[in-house]
Amino acid sequence: MKFNSDGILLWLLRTVAVAAGGVLILIFSFLLIESISAFREIGFFRFFSDPSWHPNTNSNTGSYNLVPMILGSFYVMLGAVFLATPLAILSALFCHFYAPAAVAGFYRRIIEVFAGIPSVVYGFWGLVVLVPLIREVQPPGPSLLAGIFILTIMILPTIALMTDAAFSGVPKNYIVAAKALGMRRWTMLRAAIIPASRFGITAGVILGAGRAIGETMAILMVCGNVVQTPRGLFDPIRTLTANIALEMAYATGDHRSALFVSGFILLVAIAAMVMVADLVKADVI
Amino acid sequence: MEIHRNITDKLLVVGVWVTAIAVTCLFAWILSDILSNGLKNLSWTFLIESPHDAGRSGGIASVLVSTCLILIICLVVALPLGFGTAVLLAEYTSEDKLFGRIIRCNLDVLAGVPSIVFGLFGNAFFCIYLGMGFSILSGGLTLACMVLPILIRSTEAGFRSVSDDYRRAAAGLGMGRARTLVYILLPVAAPGLAVGIVLGIGRAIAETAALLFTSGYVDRMPGSVLDSGRSISIHIYDLSMNVPGGESNAYTTALVLVILLVVINWTSTWVTNRFSGGNLLY
């Protein structure tokens, strides 16, 4: 009669939680296992020092320089974050302090809907509308610039919603006190609201950057996918993510393993960014 | 100085309105483009006919079936895992306990992992290591890993929004924790779970990169979950990039996907507002 349902439940829940937490460890280990043969055959430094990216099943006849693609990923992310951050902060300010309540609610709904639109739809729109427009300004069209524009549109909702949430977290007293001191709206924002929510805003920007660097489909569709270090905004580029999506279908042997290495690099970069964002949000840094 | 401040104040007003209008117009442009081009061949037959000629003509019936199967597998696996973890995090661990912190940090990182990395993992683990091959099963399982963090976060928020009075009252009546959970907390926290499911479906249905090398490209009607099946987002990608002349059907498919997602978004907002006064999502 000593059937302890509470104890059983607790152990059941613990098992499930460990399984859920274990997914990340599983992903990490499988990427590592698949990368090992590339690290052993090709070696870590050849990914940065080889003359070009001409992968081959056999590591001796191929060359494996990832630098142009790492730079490609980095430039697109930087451009998108640079453009999206001010727009997103202004959007959130609009929602919170400037717009009449009905307009603010409507605008927030628009942003929420667009945060949920899949990347393949943005990519498709970029391919059929944006790329031809850029081609008219300067051929070939698919370019770093197209990638930056599409990513800006994609991460703007992410950063705007996080900033919006950060503004909501500012204690009401701050606003009341600022009003009582007779501050203008801009003075209030600059002196009280923005400093009080700077951790939330920073976390939003970091997460936006993470989304930008991990984005695959939209970038794959608008960036042209030429492996080169871009010299201008109108040059086509290939990012790490697009490279995986393009070559995984036929890659074997060391080539396949090299693609897992680039996935591993992405995973480590993102994990670092998320942890920094968490620390920033928790006010540790 | 006084005038100078006044100008900054005015400039900012102009700045935020211009930004808001510009962003709205941009989004209206994207939406209207997809709407106007997609509506041209959207019809009932488009939804119930299978794709012909690599998708240039015909409909998306088999694609919709594959998408549904992938979703079902994803939810069947992710729901119990996500639900159990959320209960543990909300009811059995406090914010600062080490075990809870580790799990939570793990899930935060998992939420940020790029979908293409999930694709690589799914290919190595489900397709090859577990021998499932390119199949709807592999795709669904990969997506299950992906939606887990979203599911857990909203369900946990649902449980945390339940007032402690309920728990004390249940304890006062001598109910065990398991009984309290099933009979008291679960009904109150159900909207949180519902929002989690809806958001998870939204994320799963929008996914492309994770499915490229797990569920594959085949656009035939799937015979079982071990067949390869093409999801709706991959269909859009394939039509626009690999099939010359597939643009008009790509538009229509994109419209179907956007409509599905908007409905999903509205459902989650409706559930949130209807049952909790709007504090479930954070």
PDB file of C-alpha atoms in Angstrom, chain A residues 95-192:
ATOM      1  CA  CYS A  95       5.157  51.751 -29.405  1.00  0.00           C
ATOM      2  CA  HIS A  96       5.826  52.743 -25.826  1.00  0.00           C
ATOM      3  CA  PHE A  97       6.051  56.495 -25.596  1.00  0.00           C
ATOM      4  CA  TYR A  98       4.790  58.152 -28.760  1.00  0.00           C
ATOM      5  CA  ALA A  99       1.953  56.281 -30.421  1.00  0.00           C
ATOM      6  CA  PRO A 100      -1.657  56.551 -29.247  1.00  0.00           C
ATOM      7  CA  ALA A 101      -2.669  53.292 -27.536  1.00  0.00           C
ATOM      8  CA  ALA A 102      -4.684  51.909 -30.468  1.00  0.00           C
ATOM      9  CA  VAL A 103      -1.918  52.610 -32.994  1.00  0.00           C
ATOM     10  CA  ALA A 104       0.702  51.117 -30.672  1.00  0.00           C
ATOM     11  CA  GLY A 105      -1.312  47.917 -30.287  1.00  0.00           C
ATOM     12  CA  PHE A 106      -1.789  47.620 -34.030  1.00  0.00           C
ATOM     13  CA  TYR A 107       1.895  48.277 -34.736  1.00  0.00           C
ATOM     14  CA  ARG A 108       2.972  45.700 -32.172  1.00  0.00           C
ATOM     15  CA  ARG A 109       0.727  43.107 -33.850  1.00  0.00           C
ATOM     16  CA  ILE A 110       2.318  43.840 -37.223  1.00  0.00           C
ATOM     17  CA  ILE A 111       5.795  43.352 -35.752  1.00  0.00           C
ATOM     18  CA  GLU A 112       4.710  40.103 -34.073  1.00  0.00           C
ATOM     19  CA  VAL A 113       3.269  38.714 -37.293  1.00  0.00           C
ATOM     20  CA  PHE A 114       6.440  39.555 -39.172  1.00  0.00           C
ATOM     21  CA  ALA A 115       8.604  37.980 -36.484  1.00  0.00           C
ATOM     22  CA  GLY A 116       6.828  34.716 -37.350  1.00  0.00           C
ATOM     23  CA  ILE A 117       7.137  34.860 -41.151  1.00  0.00           C
ATOM     24  CA  PRO A 118       9.488  32.066 -42.230  1.00  0.00           C
ATOM     25  CA  SER A 119      12.891  32.869 -43.658  1.00  0.00           C
ATOM     26  CA  VAL A 120      12.130  31.059 -46.890  1.00  0.00           C
ATOM     27  CA  VAL A 121       9.309  33.545 -47.595  1.00  0.00           C
ATOM     28  CA  TYR A 122      11.591  36.520 -46.952  1.00  0.00           C
ATOM     29  CA  GLY A 123      14.196  34.864 -49.152  1.00  0.00           C
ATOM     30  CA  PHE A 124      11.669  34.299 -51.924  1.00  0.00           C
ATOM     31  CA  TRP A 125      10.534  37.929 -51.776  1.00  0.00           C
ATOM     32  CA  GLY A 126      14.169  39.036 -51.836  1.00  0.00           C
ATOM     33  CA  LEU A 127      14.838  36.830 -54.847  1.00  0.00           C
ATOM     34  CA  VAL A 128      11.938  38.044 -56.980  1.00  0.00           C
ATOM     35  CA  VAL A 129      11.652  41.691 -55.843  1.00  0.00           C
ATOM     36  CA  LEU A 130      14.784  42.956 -54.118  1.00  0.00           C
ATOM     37  CA  VAL A 131      17.499  41.309 -56.219  1.00  0.00           C
ATOM     38  CA  PRO A 132      16.111  42.621 -59.556  1.00  0.00           C
ATOM     39  CA  LEU A 133      15.962  46.132 -58.025  1.00  0.00           C
ATOM     40  CA  ILE A 134      19.610  45.908 -56.957  1.00  0.00           C
ATOM     41  CA  ARG A 135      20.517  44.526 -60.392  1.00  0.00           C
ATOM     42  CA  GLU A 136      19.185  47.738 -61.937  1.00  0.00           C
ATOM     43  CA  VAL A 137      21.446  49.842 -59.739  1.00  0.00           C
ATOM     44  CA  GLN A 138      24.494  47.658 -60.286  1.00  0.00           C
ATOM     45  CA  PRO A 139      24.702  44.116 -61.680  1.00  0.00           C
ATOM     46  CA  PRO A 140      24.850  41.227 -60.876  1.00  0.00           C
ATOM     47  CA  GLY A 141      22.118  41.707 -58.245  1.00  0.00           C
ATOM     48  CA  PRO A 142      22.544  38.831 -55.805  1.00  0.00           C
ATOM     49  CA  SER A 143      24.975  40.443 -53.397  1.00  0.00           C
ATOM     50  CA  LEU A 144      26.169  41.233 -49.916  1.00  0.00           C
ATOM     51  CA  LEU A 145      23.828  44.241 -49.970  1.00  0.00           C
ATOM     52  CA  ALA A 146      20.765  42.101 -50.747  1.00  0.00           C
ATOM     53  CA  GLY A 147      21.716  39.815 -47.857  1.00  0.00           C
ATOM     54  CA  ILE A 148      22.106  42.758 -45.486  1.00  0.00           C
ATOM     55  CA  PHE A 149      18.706  44.190 -46.474  1.00  0.00           C
ATOM     56  CA  ILE A 150      16.851  40.896 -46.095  1.00  0.00           C
ATOM     57  CA  LEU A 151      18.491  40.128 -42.755  1.00  0.00           C
ATOM     58  CA  THR A 152      17.703  43.634 -41.511  1.00  0.00           C
ATOM     59  CA  ILE A 153      14.029  43.025 -42.244  1.00  0.00           C
ATOM     60  CA  MET A 154      14.242  39.652 -40.513  1.00  0.00           C
ATOM     61  CA  ILE A 155      15.982  40.656 -37.288  1.00  0.00           C
ATOM     62  CA  LEU A 156      14.226  43.998 -36.868  1.00  0.00           C
ATOM     63  CA  PRO A 157      11.144  42.361 -35.278  1.00  0.00           C
ATOM     64  CA  THR A 158      13.344  40.269 -32.946  1.00  0.00           C
ATOM     65  CA  ILE A 159      15.253  43.283 -31.607  1.00  0.00           C
ATOM     66  CA  ALA A 160      12.123  45.495 -31.541  1.00  0.00           C
ATOM     67  CA  LEU A 161      10.137  42.984 -29.461  1.00  0.00           C
ATOM     68  CA  MET A 162      13.004  42.476 -26.992  1.00  0.00           C
ATOM     69  CA  THR A 163      13.490  46.250 -26.631  1.00  0.00           C
ATOM     70  CA  ASP A 164       9.751  46.663 -26.189  1.00  0.00           C
ATOM     71  CA  ALA A 165       9.824  44.077 -23.380  1.00  0.00           C
ATOM     72  CA  ALA A 166      12.799  45.878 -21.799  1.00  0.00           C
ATOM     73  CA  PHE A 167      10.867  49.183 -21.808  1.00  0.00           C
ATOM     74  CA  SER A 168       7.908  47.450 -20.153  1.00  0.00           C
ATOM     75  CA  GLY A 169      10.237  46.343 -17.372  1.00  0.00           C
ATOM     76  CA  VAL A 170      11.208  49.896 -16.411  1.00  0.00           C
ATOM     77  CA  PRO A 171       9.545  50.727 -13.063  1.00  0.00           C
ATOM     78  CA  LYS A 172       6.605  53.144 -13.326  1.00  0.00           C
ATOM     79  CA  ASN A 173       8.230  55.323 -10.627  1.00  0.00           C
ATOM     80  CA  TYR A 174      10.947  56.386 -13.055  1.00  0.00           C
ATOM     81  CA  ILE A 175       8.399  57.790 -15.466  1.00  0.00           C
ATOM     82  CA  VAL A 176       6.380  59.442 -12.706  1.00  0.00           C
ATOM     83  CA  ALA A 177       9.513  60.964 -11.186  1.00  0.00           C
ATOM     84  CA  ALA A 178      10.704  62.238 -14.549  1.00  0.00           C
ATOM     85  CA  LYS A 179       7.308  63.809 -15.238  1.00  0.00           C
ATOM     86  CA  ALA A 180       7.302  65.378 -11.752  1.00  0.00           C
ATOM     87  CA  LEU A 181      10.683  66.950 -12.469  1.00  0.00           C
ATOM     88  CA  GLY A 182       9.130  68.517 -15.543  1.00  0.00           C
ATOM     89  CA  MET A 183      11.408  66.665 -17.957  1.00  0.00           C
ATOM     90  CA  ARG A 184      10.718  66.704 -21.652  1.00  0.00           C
ATOM     91  CA  ARG A 185      10.035  63.361 -23.268  1.00  0.00           C
ATOM     92  CA  TRP A 186      13.461  63.171 -24.870  1.00  0.00           C
ATOM     93  CA  THR A 187      15.221  64.121 -21.621  1.00  0.00           C
ATOM     94  CA  MET A 188      13.211  61.483 -19.773  1.00  0.00           C
ATOM     95  CA  LEU A 189      14.103  58.818 -22.328  1.00  0.00           C
ATOM     96  CA  ARG A 190      17.771  59.727 -22.367  1.00  0.00           C
ATOM     97  CA  ALA A 191      18.215  60.156 -18.634  1.00  0.00           C
ATOM     98  CA  ALA A 192      15.931  57.490 -17.203  1.00  0.00           C
TER      99      ALA A 192
END
